[in-house]
Short mmCIF file of C-alpha atoms in Angstrom, two decimals:
data_model
loop_
_atom_site.label_atom_id
_atom_site.label_comp_id
_atom_site.label_asym_id
_atom_site.label_seq_id
_atom_site.Cartn_x
_atom_site.Cartn_y
_atom_site.Cartn_z
CA MET A 1 18.88 10.85 -3.75
CA ASP A 2 20.39 12.15 -7.24
CA PRO A 3 17.69 14.18 -9.00
CA LEU A 4 18.37 11.67 -12.12
CA THR A 5 18.05 8.66 -9.86
CA PRO A 6 15.19 5.96 -11.24
CA MET A 7 12.88 5.12 -8.75
CA ILE A 8 9.65 3.55 -8.59
CA THR A 9 6.77 5.20 -7.50
CA THR A 10 2.91 5.68 -7.21
CA ASN A 11 1.75 7.88 -10.09
CA PRO A 12 1.10 11.53 -9.18
CA PHE A 13 -2.45 11.50 -9.96
CA ASP A 14 -2.78 8.27 -7.03
CA ASP A 15 -0.63 9.68 -4.47
CA ASP A 16 -3.05 11.99 -3.09
CA LYS A 17 -6.10 9.80 -2.55
CA LEU A 18 -6.87 7.95 0.69
CA ARG A 19 -6.10 3.70 0.12
CA GLU A 20 -8.54 1.62 -0.19
CA GLU A 21 -7.47 -0.83 3.04
CA CYS A 22 -7.88 -4.02 1.85
CA GLY A 23 -10.55 -6.50 0.37
CA ILE A 24 -11.31 -10.15 1.20
CA PHE A 25 -12.97 -13.01 -0.31
CA GLY A 26 -14.22 -16.63 0.71
CA VAL A 27 -15.76 -19.54 -0.78
CA SER A 28 -17.02 -22.60 0.83
CA GLY A 29 -18.13 -25.51 -1.00
CA ALA A 30 -16.81 -25.79 -4.32
CA ASP A 31 -14.75 -28.04 -6.37
CA THR A 32 -12.33 -26.12 -7.51
CA ALA A 33 -12.83 -22.64 -4.54
CA SER A 34 -9.38 -21.28 -5.07
CA ALA A 35 -9.98 -20.67 -8.79
CA ILE A 36 -13.09 -18.49 -7.74
CA VAL A 37 -11.30 -16.55 -5.01
CA ALA A 38 -8.67 -15.91 -7.93
CA LEU A 39 -11.48 -14.48 -9.77
CA GLY A 40 -13.08 -12.60 -6.70
CA LEU A 41 -9.70 -11.01 -5.85
CA HIS A 42 -9.57 -9.78 -9.65
CA ALA A 43 -13.04 -7.45 -8.96
CA LEU A 44 -11.43 -6.53 -5.34
CA GLN A 45 -7.95 -5.30 -6.73
CA HIS A 46 -8.77 -1.74 -5.98
CA ARG A 47 -8.94 -2.09 -2.26
CA GLY A 48 -5.50 -3.37 -2.42
CA GLN A 49 -3.05 -3.31 -4.68
CA GLU A 50 0.28 -4.04 -2.72
CA ALA A 51 0.33 -8.06 -2.27
CA ALA A 52 -2.35 -10.96 -2.79
CA GLY A 53 -2.48 -14.17 -1.00
CA ILE A 54 -5.09 -17.06 -1.14
CA THR A 55 -5.40 -20.13 1.37
CA SER A 56 -6.92 -23.29 0.87
CA TRP A 57 -8.22 -26.34 2.58
CA ASP A 58 -8.49 -29.69 0.88
CA GLY A 59 -9.99 -31.68 3.71
CA HIS A 60 -6.40 -32.88 5.40
CA ASP A 61 -4.17 -30.27 4.51
CA PHE A 62 -3.93 -26.45 4.54
CA HIS A 63 -2.41 -24.50 1.42
CA THR A 64 -0.98 -21.15 0.86
CA HIS A 65 0.17 -18.73 -1.78
CA ARG A 66 1.22 -15.45 -1.33
CA ALA A 67 2.62 -12.87 -3.55
CA MET A 68 3.67 -9.14 -3.67
CA GLY A 69 1.94 -7.14 -6.56
CA HIS A 70 -1.24 -7.39 -8.40
CA VAL A 71 -3.63 -10.75 -8.61
CA ALA A 72 -3.14 -10.91 -11.68
CA GLY A 73 0.29 -12.14 -12.51
CA ASN A 74 0.73 -14.18 -9.41
CA PHE A 75 -2.94 -16.34 -9.17
CA ASP A 76 -3.69 -16.88 -13.03
CA ARG A 77 -1.40 -19.21 -13.39
CA ASP A 78 -2.51 -23.07 -13.47
CA GLU A 79 0.25 -24.22 -11.76
CA VAL A 80 -0.10 -22.15 -9.01
CA ILE A 81 -4.18 -23.18 -8.68
CA ARG A 82 -3.40 -26.36 -8.76
CA GLY A 83 -1.16 -25.62 -5.76
CA LEU A 84 -4.02 -24.75 -3.91
CA PRO A 85 -6.70 -27.69 -4.19
CA GLY A 86 -9.80 -27.83 -1.74
CA GLY A 87 -13.48 -27.01 -1.65
CA SER A 88 -13.06 -24.01 0.63
CA ALA A 89 -10.25 -20.93 -0.16
CA CYS A 90 -10.19 -17.28 1.17
CA GLY A 91 -8.13 -14.72 -0.26
CA HIS A 92 -7.23 -11.04 0.10
CA VAL A 93 -5.34 -7.99 -1.35
CA ARG A 94 -3.85 -5.79 0.60
CA TYR A 95 -2.29 -2.25 1.45
CA SER A 96 0.17 -1.91 4.04
CA THR A 97 -1.90 0.66 7.22
CA THR A 98 -0.09 -1.33 9.37
CA GLY A 99 2.81 -3.27 9.41
CA GLU A 100 5.60 -2.53 6.49
CA THR A 101 5.20 -4.03 3.04
CA SER A 102 6.59 -7.24 2.84
CA LEU A 103 5.99 -11.45 2.50
CA ARG A 104 5.42 -11.64 5.86
CA ASN A 105 2.79 -9.75 6.26
CA VAL A 106 0.79 -10.90 3.18
CA GLN A 107 -2.62 -12.27 4.02
CA PRO A 108 -4.17 -14.90 4.83
CA LEU A 109 -1.86 -15.64 8.05
CA TYR A 110 -2.05 -19.04 8.51
CA ALA A 111 -0.79 -21.05 11.86
CA GLU A 112 -1.06 -24.51 13.31
CA LEU A 113 -3.36 -24.50 16.44
CA ASN A 114 -3.88 -26.94 18.93
CA SER A 115 -7.53 -27.23 17.22
CA GLY A 116 -5.84 -27.45 13.84
CA GLY A 117 -5.25 -25.34 11.09
CA PHE A 118 -6.13 -21.31 11.33
CA ALA A 119 -6.19 -19.17 8.59
CA VAL A 120 -7.40 -15.62 8.43
CA ALA A 121 -7.60 -12.85 5.71
CA HIS A 122 -8.57 -9.33 7.63
CA ASN A 123 -9.92 -5.71 6.50
CA GLY A 124 -9.52 -3.08 9.05
CA ASN A 125 -7.45 -1.97 11.69
CA ILE A 126 -7.10 -3.28 15.18
CA SER A 127 -6.65 -0.11 17.34
CA ASN A 128 -5.47 -1.57 20.74
CA ALA A 129 -3.03 -4.53 18.63
CA MET A 130 0.44 -2.69 19.90
CA LYS A 131 -1.12 -2.78 23.21
CA VAL A 132 -1.99 -6.34 23.22
CA ARG A 133 0.91 -7.59 21.14
CA ARG A 134 3.14 -6.11 23.97
CA GLU A 135 1.43 -8.30 26.62
CA LEU A 136 1.24 -11.10 24.29
CA ILE A 137 4.98 -11.23 24.17
CA ARG A 138 5.47 -10.67 27.95
CA ARG A 139 3.49 -14.05 28.43
CA GLY A 140 5.70 -15.60 25.74
CA SER A 141 3.67 -15.25 22.33
CA ILE A 142 6.13 -15.21 19.21
CA PHE A 143 5.26 -13.14 16.32
CA GLN A 144 5.96 -13.94 12.72
CA SER A 145 4.62 -10.85 11.29
CA THR A 146 4.64 -6.88 12.05
CA SER A 147 0.39 -7.08 11.12
CA ASP A 148 -2.18 -5.97 13.51
CA THR A 149 -3.97 -9.63 12.28
CA GLU A 150 -1.58 -11.38 14.40
CA VAL A 151 -2.90 -10.30 17.15
CA ILE A 152 -6.06 -12.42 16.71
CA ILE A 153 -4.25 -15.54 16.10
CA HIS A 154 -2.34 -15.04 19.50
CA LEU A 155 -5.74 -14.57 20.97
CA VAL A 156 -7.38 -17.57 20.21
CA ALA A 157 -4.50 -19.99 20.60
CA THR A 158 -4.15 -18.62 24.52
CA SER A 159 -7.90 -18.09 25.23
CA SER A 160 -9.03 -20.68 27.94
CA TYR A 161 -12.25 -21.19 26.51
CA ARG A 162 -12.61 -24.91 25.41
CA THR A 163 -14.27 -24.80 21.78
CA LEU A 164 -12.58 -23.00 18.79
CA LEU A 165 -15.74 -20.83 18.51
CA ASP A 166 -15.54 -19.39 22.12
CA LYS A 167 -11.91 -19.12 21.59
CA PHE A 168 -12.36 -16.79 18.78
CA ILE A 169 -15.67 -14.97 20.13
CA ASP A 170 -12.90 -14.19 23.55
CA ALA A 171 -10.48 -12.96 21.09
CA LEU A 172 -12.53 -10.61 19.21
CA LYS A 173 -13.86 -9.01 22.31
CA GLN A 174 -10.11 -8.19 23.20
CA VAL A 175 -9.62 -6.08 20.50
CA GLU A 176 -10.84 -2.76 19.60
CA GLY A 177 -11.09 -1.03 15.91
CA ALA A 178 -12.32 -2.69 12.63
CA TYR A 179 -12.21 -5.67 11.36
CA SER A 180 -14.24 -7.64 8.81
CA LEU A 181 -12.65 -11.27 8.95
CA ILE A 182 -13.10 -14.41 7.15
CA VAL A 183 -11.66 -17.38 9.00
CA MET A 184 -10.65 -20.95 7.97
CA THR A 185 -10.60 -24.06 10.42
CA PRO A 186 -10.76 -27.99 10.12
CA GLU A 187 -14.51 -27.43 11.11
CA GLY A 188 -15.31 -24.75 8.22
CA MET A 189 -15.36 -20.70 7.46
CA ILE A 190 -16.34 -18.19 9.91
CA ALA A 191 -17.22 -14.72 8.49
CA CYS A 192 -17.52 -12.06 10.71
CA ARG A 193 -17.97 -7.89 11.16
CA ASP A 194 -17.14 -5.75 13.93
CA PRO A 195 -19.64 -4.57 16.35
CA LEU A 196 -20.10 -0.97 14.59
CA GLY A 197 -19.89 -2.75 11.02
CA ILE A 198 -17.21 0.22 10.26
CA ARG A 199 -15.56 -2.15 7.23
CA PRO A 200 -18.24 -3.52 4.80
CA LEU A 201 -18.55 -7.64 4.45
CA VAL A 202 -21.41 -9.42 2.34
CA MET A 203 -22.71 -12.95 1.86
CA GLY A 204 -23.45 -14.31 -1.73
CA LYS A 205 -24.36 -18.02 -2.90
CA LEU A 206 -23.69 -19.66 -6.14
CA GLY A 207 -25.30 -23.08 -6.00
CA ASP A 208 -24.54 -24.80 -2.71
CA THR A 209 -21.68 -22.56 -2.45
CA ILE A 210 -21.24 -19.83 -0.14
CA MET A 211 -18.96 -17.13 -0.64
CA PHE A 212 -18.30 -13.80 1.19
CA ALA A 213 -16.62 -10.63 0.13
CA SER A 214 -15.99 -7.08 0.76
CA GLU A 215 -17.86 -5.88 -2.18
CA THR A 216 -20.88 -7.43 -3.60
CA VAL A 217 -19.16 -6.74 -7.26
CA ALA A 218 -17.29 -10.08 -6.51
CA PHE A 219 -20.03 -11.78 -6.73
CA ASP A 220 -21.11 -10.42 -9.88
CA VAL A 221 -17.71 -11.87 -11.53
CA VAL A 222 -17.99 -15.20 -10.48
CA GLY A 223 -21.85 -15.38 -11.36
CA ALA A 224 -22.84 -15.87 -7.61
CA ASP A 225 -26.15 -14.25 -6.15
CA TYR A 226 -25.68 -11.66 -3.22
CA ILE A 227 -27.39 -12.35 -0.35
CA ARG A 228 -26.97 -10.08 2.37
CA SER A 229 -24.51 -7.99 4.21
CA ILE A 230 -23.16 -9.69 7.23
CA ASP A 231 -24.72 -7.48 10.08
CA PRO A 232 -22.36 -5.47 12.34
CA GLY A 233 -21.05 -8.11 15.13
CA GLU A 234 -22.53 -10.74 13.88
CA LEU A 235 -20.79 -14.33 13.06
CA VAL A 236 -21.72 -16.15 10.29
CA ILE A 237 -20.30 -20.17 10.41
CA VAL A 238 -20.46 -22.47 7.27
CA THR A 239 -19.40 -26.21 8.37
CA ASN A 240 -18.17 -28.45 6.10
CA ALA A 241 -21.48 -30.27 5.60
CA GLY A 242 -22.99 -26.94 4.37
CA GLU A 243 -24.86 -25.94 7.54
CA ILE A 244 -25.08 -22.19 8.21
CA ARG A 245 -25.05 -20.72 11.78
CA SER A 246 -25.55 -17.15 13.16
CA HIS A 247 -24.24 -15.76 15.96
CA ARG A 248 -24.17 -12.25 17.61
CA PRO A 249 -22.29 -12.14 21.03
CA PHE A 250 -21.95 -8.66 21.11
CA GLY A 251 -25.38 -7.93 22.33
CA ASP A 252 -27.10 -4.42 20.57
CA VAL A 253 -24.43 -1.81 19.79
CA HIS A 254 -25.47 1.16 17.30
CA PRO A 255 -23.56 1.11 14.15
CA ARG A 256 -21.23 3.25 12.37
CA PRO A 257 -20.26 1.79 8.67
CA CYS A 258 -17.81 3.53 7.09
CA ILE A 259 -19.16 6.65 4.95
CA PHE A 260 -16.40 6.60 2.71
CA GLU A 261 -16.84 3.73 1.39
CA HIS A 262 -20.14 5.45 -0.78
CA VAL A 263 -17.78 8.23 -1.21
CA TYR A 264 -14.67 6.49 -2.42
CA PHE A 265 -13.62 2.81 -1.30
CA SER A 266 -16.23 0.85 -3.33
CA ARG A 267 -16.49 -0.16 -6.86
CA PRO A 268 -19.31 2.13 -8.17
CA ASP A 269 -21.16 -1.06 -9.32
CA SER A 270 -21.56 -2.46 -5.81
CA ILE A 271 -23.94 -2.59 -3.02
CA VAL A 272 -23.06 -1.16 0.10
CA ASP A 273 -25.35 -2.15 3.17
CA GLY A 274 -28.09 -1.86 1.19
CA SER A 275 -27.23 0.69 -1.37
CA SER A 276 -26.36 1.07 -5.20
CA VAL A 277 -23.04 2.88 -4.86
CA TYR A 278 -23.26 4.49 -8.29
CA SER A 279 -26.74 5.99 -7.34
CA VAL A 280 -25.86 7.29 -3.87
CA ARG A 281 -22.44 8.92 -5.73
CA LYS A 282 -25.01 10.58 -8.33
CA ALA A 283 -27.07 12.12 -5.28
CA ILE A 284 -24.32 13.27 -3.78
CA GLY A 285 -23.50 15.01 -6.80
CA ALA A 286 -26.72 16.23 -6.95
CA GLN A 287 -26.78 17.65 -3.20
CA LEU A 288 -23.76 19.39 -4.15
CA ALA A 289 -24.87 21.16 -6.87
CA ILE A 290 -27.94 22.23 -4.48
CA GLU A 291 -25.15 23.38 -1.89
CA ASN A 292 -22.61 24.97 -4.41
CA PRO A 293 -23.81 26.05 -7.53
CA VAL A 294 -21.44 28.04 -10.09
CA GLU A 295 -21.90 29.59 -13.48
CA ALA A 296 -20.12 27.25 -15.85
CA ASP A 297 -19.93 25.62 -19.51
CA TYR A 298 -19.55 22.19 -18.44
CA VAL A 299 -19.23 19.95 -15.65
CA ILE A 300 -15.97 17.45 -15.84
CA PRO A 301 -15.08 14.57 -13.53
CA VAL A 302 -12.03 13.70 -12.27
CA PRO A 303 -11.86 10.63 -13.85
CA ASP A 304 -12.08 7.67 -12.70
CA SER A 305 -14.05 8.34 -8.91
CA GLY A 306 -15.47 11.18 -9.99
CA VAL A 307 -17.61 10.28 -12.69
CA PRO A 308 -20.85 9.42 -10.82
CA ALA A 309 -20.86 12.75 -8.74
CA ALA A 310 -20.28 14.61 -11.71
CA ILE A 311 -23.12 13.03 -13.68
CA GLY A 312 -25.40 14.29 -10.44
CA TYR A 313 -24.13 17.24 -10.82
CA ALA A 314 -24.57 18.04 -14.31
CA GLN A 315 -28.14 16.58 -14.22
CA GLN A 316 -29.57 18.93 -11.03
CA SER A 317 -27.68 21.58 -12.33
CA GLY A 318 -28.53 21.62 -16.11
CA ILE A 319 -25.13 22.56 -16.69
CA PRO A 320 -23.61 19.63 -19.86
CA PHE A 321 -21.36 16.54 -18.79
CA GLU A 322 -18.20 16.45 -20.45
CA LEU A 323 -15.00 14.33 -20.74
CA GLY A 324 -12.47 17.17 -20.22
CA ILE A 325 -9.94 15.22 -18.79
CA ILE A 326 -9.02 11.80 -20.51
CA ARG A 327 -7.49 8.90 -18.59
CA SER A 328 -5.16 6.26 -20.20
CA HIS A 329 -5.72 3.09 -19.09
CA TYR A 330 -2.72 1.16 -20.20
CA ILE A 331 -0.56 2.85 -17.80
CA GLY A 332 0.08 1.03 -14.74
CA ARG A 333 -0.38 2.24 -11.30
CA THR A 334 3.87 2.63 -10.62
CA PHE A 335 6.25 3.43 -13.11
CA ILE A 336 9.99 4.74 -13.55
CA GLN A 337 9.94 8.54 -12.92
CA PRO A 338 13.64 10.03 -13.00
CA GLY A 339 13.49 13.30 -11.21
CA ASP A 340 11.01 15.70 -10.27
CA LYS A 341 10.74 17.38 -14.04
CA VAL A 342 10.27 13.91 -15.57
CA ARG A 343 7.57 12.98 -12.58
CA HIS A 344 5.85 15.88 -13.21
CA LEU A 345 5.59 15.76 -16.74
CA GLY A 346 4.49 12.08 -16.00
CA VAL A 347 1.05 13.20 -15.16
CA LYS A 348 -0.18 13.22 -18.49
CA LEU A 349 1.01 9.57 -18.93
CA LYS A 350 -2.72 8.54 -17.05
CA HIS A 351 -4.30 11.84 -17.57
CA ASN A 352 -4.30 14.53 -20.03
CA ALA A 353 -6.80 17.66 -20.76
CA ASN A 354 -9.04 17.73 -23.80
CA ARG A 355 -7.94 20.81 -25.09
CA ALA A 356 -10.28 20.82 -27.95
CA LEU A 357 -13.36 20.92 -25.59
CA ILE A 358 -11.60 23.35 -22.91
CA GLN A 359 -10.34 26.17 -24.42
CA GLY A 360 -12.02 29.23 -23.61
CA LYS A 361 -14.66 27.76 -21.51
CA LYS A 362 -15.61 28.08 -17.84
CA ILE A 363 -15.51 24.69 -15.98
CA VAL A 364 -16.52 22.99 -12.96
CA LEU A 365 -13.98 20.36 -11.83
CA ILE A 366 -15.88 17.59 -9.79
CA ASP A 367 -13.70 15.01 -7.15
CA ASP A 368 -14.45 12.49 -4.37
CA SER A 369 -11.87 14.57 -2.04
CA ILE A 370 -8.77 16.76 -1.36
CA VAL A 371 -6.52 15.10 1.17
CA ARG A 372 -2.91 16.86 0.80
CA GLY A 373 -4.72 18.46 -2.25
CA THR A 374 -1.28 18.12 -4.78
CA THR A 375 -3.46 16.09 -6.95
CA SER A 376 -6.18 19.29 -7.33
CA LEU A 377 -3.38 21.38 -7.93
CA LYS A 378 -1.90 19.65 -11.00
CA ILE A 379 -5.91 19.43 -12.36
CA VAL A 380 -6.45 23.07 -11.89
CA GLN A 381 -3.27 23.60 -13.38
CA MET A 382 -3.64 21.05 -16.63
CA MET A 383 -6.81 22.83 -17.20
CA ARG A 384 -5.66 26.03 -16.95
CA GLU A 385 -2.62 25.14 -19.60
CA ALA A 386 -5.29 23.59 -21.87
CA GLY A 387 -7.26 27.25 -21.87
CA ALA A 388 -9.81 27.62 -19.29
CA ALA A 389 -11.55 30.64 -18.65
CA GLU A 390 -12.25 29.42 -15.38
CA VAL A 391 -11.53 26.44 -13.13
CA HIS A 392 -14.37 25.85 -10.20
CA MET A 393 -13.70 22.82 -8.11
CA ARG A 394 -16.78 21.03 -6.07
CA ILE A 395 -15.56 18.00 -3.76
CA ALA A 396 -18.30 15.27 -3.43
CA SER A 397 -17.19 14.80 0.57
CA PRO A 398 -16.54 17.37 3.12
CA PRO A 399 -12.91 18.31 3.75
CA THR A 400 -11.07 15.42 5.19
CA LYS A 401 -9.46 17.02 8.42
CA HIS A 402 -8.43 13.95 10.66
CA SER A 403 -6.18 10.20 10.06
CA CYS A 404 -8.43 7.22 9.70
CA PHE A 405 -7.28 4.79 12.66
CA TYR A 406 -10.24 1.66 11.06
CA GLY A 407 -8.12 0.29 8.16
CA VAL A 408 -7.42 3.44 5.87
CA ASP A 409 -4.26 4.51 4.68
CA THR A 410 -4.15 8.01 5.76
CA PRO A 411 -1.14 10.88 5.56
CA GLU A 412 -0.67 12.32 9.00
CA ARG A 413 -2.82 14.44 10.22
CA THR A 414 -0.35 17.54 9.57
CA LYS A 415 -0.02 16.74 6.19
CA LEU A 416 -3.88 16.91 5.33
CA LEU A 417 -4.70 20.09 3.41
CA ALA A 418 -7.98 20.61 5.14
CA HIS A 419 -6.07 20.64 8.79
CA LYS A 420 -3.79 23.25 7.43
CA LEU A 421 -6.41 25.51 6.09
CA ASP A 422 -9.49 26.56 5.68
CA VAL A 423 -11.49 26.43 2.25
CA GLY A 424 -10.26 29.95 1.05
CA GLY A 425 -6.79 28.93 2.30
CA MET A 426 -7.36 25.71 0.07
CA GLN A 427 -8.67 27.49 -2.70
CA ASP A 428 -5.67 29.43 -3.05
CA PHE A 429 -3.23 26.39 -2.53
CA ILE A 430 -4.65 24.76 -5.51
CA HIS A 431 -5.08 28.40 -7.49
CA ALA A 432 -8.75 27.76 -8.26
CA ASP A 433 -11.30 30.39 -9.17
CA SER A 434 -13.81 28.96 -6.81
CA LEU A 435 -13.64 25.62 -4.07
CA SER A 436 -16.53 23.80 -2.37
CA PHE A 437 -17.15 21.00 -0.53
CA ILE A 438 -20.33 19.27 0.13
CA SER A 439 -21.43 19.60 3.49
CA ILE A 440 -21.53 16.81 6.44
CA ASP A 441 -25.25 17.18 6.47
CA GLY A 442 -25.62 16.92 2.93
CA LEU A 443 -23.54 14.09 2.40
CA TYR A 444 -26.02 12.38 5.00
CA LYS A 445 -29.24 13.86 3.13
CA ALA A 446 -27.60 12.17 -0.47
CA LEU A 447 -27.65 8.61 1.86
CA GLY A 448 -31.05 9.36 2.42
CA GLU A 449 -30.31 9.32 6.57
CA VAL A 450 -30.21 12.46 8.91
CA LYS A 451 -26.69 13.31 10.58
CA ARG A 452 -27.88 12.05 13.92
CA ALA A 453 -30.44 9.93 15.48
CA ASP A 454 -31.12 9.98 18.88
CA GLY A 455 -28.08 12.05 18.97
CA ARG A 456 -25.78 9.59 17.43
CA PRO A 457 -23.91 9.57 13.82
CA GLN A 458 -25.49 6.80 11.61
CA TYR A 459 -22.10 6.51 9.87
CA CYS A 460 -18.83 6.44 11.02
CA ASP A 461 -17.53 10.13 9.82
CA ALA A 462 -14.59 10.73 11.87
CA CYS A 463 -11.98 11.67 8.83
CA PHE A 464 -13.92 14.60 8.27
CA THR A 465 -15.65 15.45 11.80
CA GLY A 466 -13.06 13.78 14.26
CA ASP A 467 -15.73 11.64 15.97
CA TYR A 468 -14.02 8.33 16.34
CA PRO A 469 -16.70 6.03 17.20
CA THR A 470 -13.83 3.46 19.28
CA THR A 471 -11.17 4.47 21.91
CA LEU A 472 -8.11 4.54 20.01
CA THR A 473 -5.82 2.81 22.63
CA ASP A 474 -2.32 3.03 20.42
CA GLN A 475 -2.89 6.26 19.26
CA ASP A 476 -3.45 7.57 22.48
CA ASP A 477 -0.27 5.67 24.13
CA VAL A 478 1.72 7.38 20.97
CA VAL A 479 0.54 10.96 22.07
CA VAL A 480 1.12 10.62 25.71
CA THR A 481 4.50 8.84 25.12
CA ASP A 482 5.01 12.13 22.82
CA GLN A 483 4.01 14.33 25.55
CA LEU A 484 6.31 12.78 27.59
CA GLU A 485 9.33 13.03 25.84
CA LEU A 486 8.57 16.47 25.03
CA LEU A 487 8.41 17.03 28.74
CA ALA A 488 11.37 15.48 29.28
CA GLU A 489 13.39 17.42 26.86
CA ARG A 490 12.45 20.63 28.21
CA VAL A 491 13.16 19.65 31.88
CA ALA A 492 16.73 18.62 30.89
#
């Protein structure tokens, strides 16, 4: 591409973050369910900014509206909400962790089954979806999307069990990986979480209306009360009559919820698995200060995700907390960047150094993670250009060495800086005076847990340790195929 050709791209500060999978929200038993869902999706927008969709049920028919882009602009118009009537609705905000970015992959996905309409919103990733999909196609299934979520619909449709609930459970027992699901049928709404509880899902109530969401902050926005988390492996059914039933078809399984929800994905004002995300992030920052002290004049967060940890670091270390990087909240996530030179200057559209504060000072920068390292490099450079005497970087998570296969849009492992370099090499790459990460044991300590109980991790920490809690059938198949192709090339 010509360097002067305009292109739409993600802001460079956002390119170096793990993308926050997806967000789901469901409402059962409300007069204007779709309007409530639209409000809840606004609160979950940080979990997916490529597309959004809502499906409603009015007692007779299902209605769906899906669109590329944010919730605002697509679901804040009266005519859209009027086109989604009914007392039940579910919604979804999306990043494309599997399947291309196109309208056919925007959720909720909907299909007409023998039992009636079936709509599903999914947060997570089915790690054997490719294998199951191939088998379903061999048996005659016709897929309308490239999303892994559609596999669940076909498994339900082809199940030999009699009741819809049994068909659904049968389908779930054939998939592996991570999933939190909200399903709408003519019989009612089902909310469920995979047996390991990798992805979050919570339950709330507003009067007689029952709600489910990826995060409790969605309940705050609509004025609902948080009741509890859906347990790992639990299915909660809300019938059209308002009856609530719980099923646990998977037996006892040791849970492994995603530890990165506490580090970065969830909003700080959410409650995840019973813990305040804000309080946990402050505790992570305090533990980071205990493990990795440094002499400095100021503790400075990388906005916005580094703020709670920076507060904790400052309180523990006694070093003053200051806003040394000012973020503009009026710049969207994407903008036109014509060429590399202007693209680099575009960083300052969203973040700019507080030069009067920084000049001549020793500073500690606090961020939640380092992925490719490009963001950290630019931030350190910005601080030096603003006159910082020393720039030390402290990271509120261990080095991200491994890809996630559970619904997070992670770069290939070879593109992860911590996979290629040790901490010393990473420090040289970003040109910091020092670089340190919280230890995995320190992260667990900040969460009020020991890393292992009975020899088993309490969280899914595979992005740091490589200890994946499930089999990775599709990934293993890709590795085997690559090895066979490489062997064939060598023989040839």
